[in-house]
Tab-separated table of C-alpha atoms in Angstrom:
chain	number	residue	atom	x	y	z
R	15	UNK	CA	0.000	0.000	0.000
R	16	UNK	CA	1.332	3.361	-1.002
R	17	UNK	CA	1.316	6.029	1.675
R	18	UNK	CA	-0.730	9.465	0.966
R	19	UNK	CA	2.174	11.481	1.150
R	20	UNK	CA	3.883	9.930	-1.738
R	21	UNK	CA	1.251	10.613	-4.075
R	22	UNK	CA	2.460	12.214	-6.636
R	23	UNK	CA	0.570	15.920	-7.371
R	24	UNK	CA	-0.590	17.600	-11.300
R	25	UNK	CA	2.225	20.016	-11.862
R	26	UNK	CA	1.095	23.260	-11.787
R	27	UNK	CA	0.604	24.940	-15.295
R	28	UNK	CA	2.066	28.008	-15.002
R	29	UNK	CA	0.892	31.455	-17.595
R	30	UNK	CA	4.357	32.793	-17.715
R	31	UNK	CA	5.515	30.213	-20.946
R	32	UNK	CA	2.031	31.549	-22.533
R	33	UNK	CA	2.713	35.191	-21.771
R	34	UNK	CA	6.039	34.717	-23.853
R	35	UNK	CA	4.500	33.124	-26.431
R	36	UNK	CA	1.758	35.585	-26.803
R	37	UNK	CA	4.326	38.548	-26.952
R	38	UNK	CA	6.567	36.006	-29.429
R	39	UNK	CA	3.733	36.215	-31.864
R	40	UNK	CA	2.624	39.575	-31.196
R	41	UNK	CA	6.153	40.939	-32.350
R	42	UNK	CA	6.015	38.790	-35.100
R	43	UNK	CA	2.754	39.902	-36.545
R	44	UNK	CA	3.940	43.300	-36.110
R	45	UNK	CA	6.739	42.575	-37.914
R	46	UNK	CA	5.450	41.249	-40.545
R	47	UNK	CA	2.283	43.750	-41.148
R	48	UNK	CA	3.500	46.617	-43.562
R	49	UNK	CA	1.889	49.667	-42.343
R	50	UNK	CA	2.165	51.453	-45.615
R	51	UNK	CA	-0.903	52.204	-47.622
R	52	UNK	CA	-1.989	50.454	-50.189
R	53	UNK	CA	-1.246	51.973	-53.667
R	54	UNK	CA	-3.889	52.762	-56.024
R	55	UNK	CA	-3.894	50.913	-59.717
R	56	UNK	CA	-4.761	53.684	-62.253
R	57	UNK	CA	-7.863	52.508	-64.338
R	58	UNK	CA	-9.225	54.047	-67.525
R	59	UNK	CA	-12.909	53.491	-68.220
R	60	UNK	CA	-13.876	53.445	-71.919
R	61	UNK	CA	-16.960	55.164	-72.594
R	62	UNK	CA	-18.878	54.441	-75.710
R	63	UNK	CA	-22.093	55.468	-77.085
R	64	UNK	CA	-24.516	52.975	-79.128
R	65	UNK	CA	-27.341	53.766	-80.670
R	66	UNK	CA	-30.668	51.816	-79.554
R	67	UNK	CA	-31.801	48.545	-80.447
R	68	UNK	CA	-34.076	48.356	-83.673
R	69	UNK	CA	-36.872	45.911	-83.493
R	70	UNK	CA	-36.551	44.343	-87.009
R	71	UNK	CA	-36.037	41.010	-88.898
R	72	UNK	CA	-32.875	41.078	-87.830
R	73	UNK	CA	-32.876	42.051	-84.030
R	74	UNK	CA	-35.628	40.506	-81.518
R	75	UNK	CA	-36.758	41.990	-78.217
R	76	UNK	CA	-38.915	41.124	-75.806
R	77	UNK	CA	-39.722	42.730	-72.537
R	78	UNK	CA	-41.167	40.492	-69.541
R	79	UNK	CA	-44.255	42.850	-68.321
R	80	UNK	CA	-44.798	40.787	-65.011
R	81	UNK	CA	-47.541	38.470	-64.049
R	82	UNK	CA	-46.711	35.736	-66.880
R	83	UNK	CA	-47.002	38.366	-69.425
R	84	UNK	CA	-44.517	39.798	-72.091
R	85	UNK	CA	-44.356	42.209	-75.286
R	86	UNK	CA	-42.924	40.853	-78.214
R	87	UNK	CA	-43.069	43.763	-81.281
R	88	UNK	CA	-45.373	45.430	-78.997
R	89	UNK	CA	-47.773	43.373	-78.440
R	90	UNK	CA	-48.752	42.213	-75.274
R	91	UNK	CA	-49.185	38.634	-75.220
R	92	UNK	CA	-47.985	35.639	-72.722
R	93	UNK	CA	-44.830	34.783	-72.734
R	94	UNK	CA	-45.445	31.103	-73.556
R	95	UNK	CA	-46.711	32.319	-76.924
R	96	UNK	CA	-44.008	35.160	-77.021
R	97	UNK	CA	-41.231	32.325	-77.284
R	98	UNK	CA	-43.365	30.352	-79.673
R	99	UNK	CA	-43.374	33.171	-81.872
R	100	UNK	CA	-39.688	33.723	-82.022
R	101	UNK	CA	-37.939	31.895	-85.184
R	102	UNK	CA	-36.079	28.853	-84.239
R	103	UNK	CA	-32.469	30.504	-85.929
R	104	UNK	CA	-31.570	34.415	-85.328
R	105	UNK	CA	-28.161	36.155	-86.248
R	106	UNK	CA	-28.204	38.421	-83.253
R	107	UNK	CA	-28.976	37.845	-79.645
R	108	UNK	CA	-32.515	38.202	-78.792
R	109	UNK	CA	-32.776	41.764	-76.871
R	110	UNK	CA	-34.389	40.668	-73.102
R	111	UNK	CA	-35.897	44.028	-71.391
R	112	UNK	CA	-37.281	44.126	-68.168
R	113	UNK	CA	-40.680	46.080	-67.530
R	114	UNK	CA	-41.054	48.306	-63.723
R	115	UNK	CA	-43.585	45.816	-62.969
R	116	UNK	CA	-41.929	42.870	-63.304
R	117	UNK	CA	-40.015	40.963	-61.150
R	118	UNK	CA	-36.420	39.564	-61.329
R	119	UNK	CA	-37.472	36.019	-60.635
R	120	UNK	CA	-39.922	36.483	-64.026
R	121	UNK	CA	-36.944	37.798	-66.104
R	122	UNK	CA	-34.367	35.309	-65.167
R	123	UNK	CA	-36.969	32.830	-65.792
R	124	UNK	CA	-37.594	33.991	-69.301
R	125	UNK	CA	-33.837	34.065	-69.707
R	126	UNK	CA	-33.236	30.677	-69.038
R	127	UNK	CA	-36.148	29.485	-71.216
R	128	UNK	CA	-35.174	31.553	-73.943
R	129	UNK	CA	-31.449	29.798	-73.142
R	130	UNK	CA	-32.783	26.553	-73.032
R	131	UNK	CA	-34.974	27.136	-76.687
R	132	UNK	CA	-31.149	27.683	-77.974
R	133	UNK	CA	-31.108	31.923	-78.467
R	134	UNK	CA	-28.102	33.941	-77.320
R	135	UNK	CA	-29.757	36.274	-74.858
R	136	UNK	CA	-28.405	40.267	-73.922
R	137	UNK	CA	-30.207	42.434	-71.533
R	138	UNK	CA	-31.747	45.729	-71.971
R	139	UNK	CA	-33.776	48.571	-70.179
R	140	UNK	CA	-37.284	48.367	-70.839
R	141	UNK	CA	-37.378	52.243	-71.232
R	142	UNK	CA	-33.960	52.335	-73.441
R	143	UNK	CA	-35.346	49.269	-75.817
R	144	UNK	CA	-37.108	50.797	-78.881
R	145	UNK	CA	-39.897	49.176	-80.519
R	146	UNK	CA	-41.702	50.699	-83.638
């Protein structure tokens, strides 16, 4: 039987090794950290003017009005029968605008159905899309 004053005890854990370290990486970090400022990249913006989409043979556009309903050549119709109307083959992109009162759920949904009939798809304003 081992006497209870031989048992041996936890060593103490003691904060001063953690201290150091703390300070260890705290120098380090400082170190390390340049406390210059950052330097600015010069950037040139290109500004171009285009003229507005013409609704023709050759160029498309169709604005989602909201509520399942669109305008294709100005007329208001669904858009189910807007994207039946569309020809199977264009040369340009068909010319997606985006009425006040519809949502951006309805639009991306028309995108992605006019994406999945096959048609290269560009946005435009509602307002800045011309229709005869």
């Amino acid at each position: 039987m081992i006497p209870e004053s031989t048992t041996r005890r936890k060593p103490a854990t003691g904060l001063t090794p953690l201290i150091d370290v703390v300070f260890i990486l705290l120098i380090f970090f400082m170190l390390v950290v340049q406390f210059s400022e950052y330097q600015q990249v010069p950037m040139t913006v290109v500004t171009t003017t285009t003229a507005p989409v013409q609704d023709n043979q050759d160029n498309w556009i169709i604005t989602a009005a909201g509520g399942g309903a669109c305008r294709l050549r100005q007329v208001e119709m669904s858009c189910d029968a807007a994207l039946a109307a569309l020809p199977e083959r264009l040369a340009n992109p068909v010319v997606l605008g985006i009425a006040d009162t519809a949502t951006l759920g309805e639009a991306i949904d028309l995108q992605t159905r006019l994406i999945e009939r096959g048609h290269d798809v560009s946005f435009g304003l509602a307002d800045a899309v011309q229709q005869p």
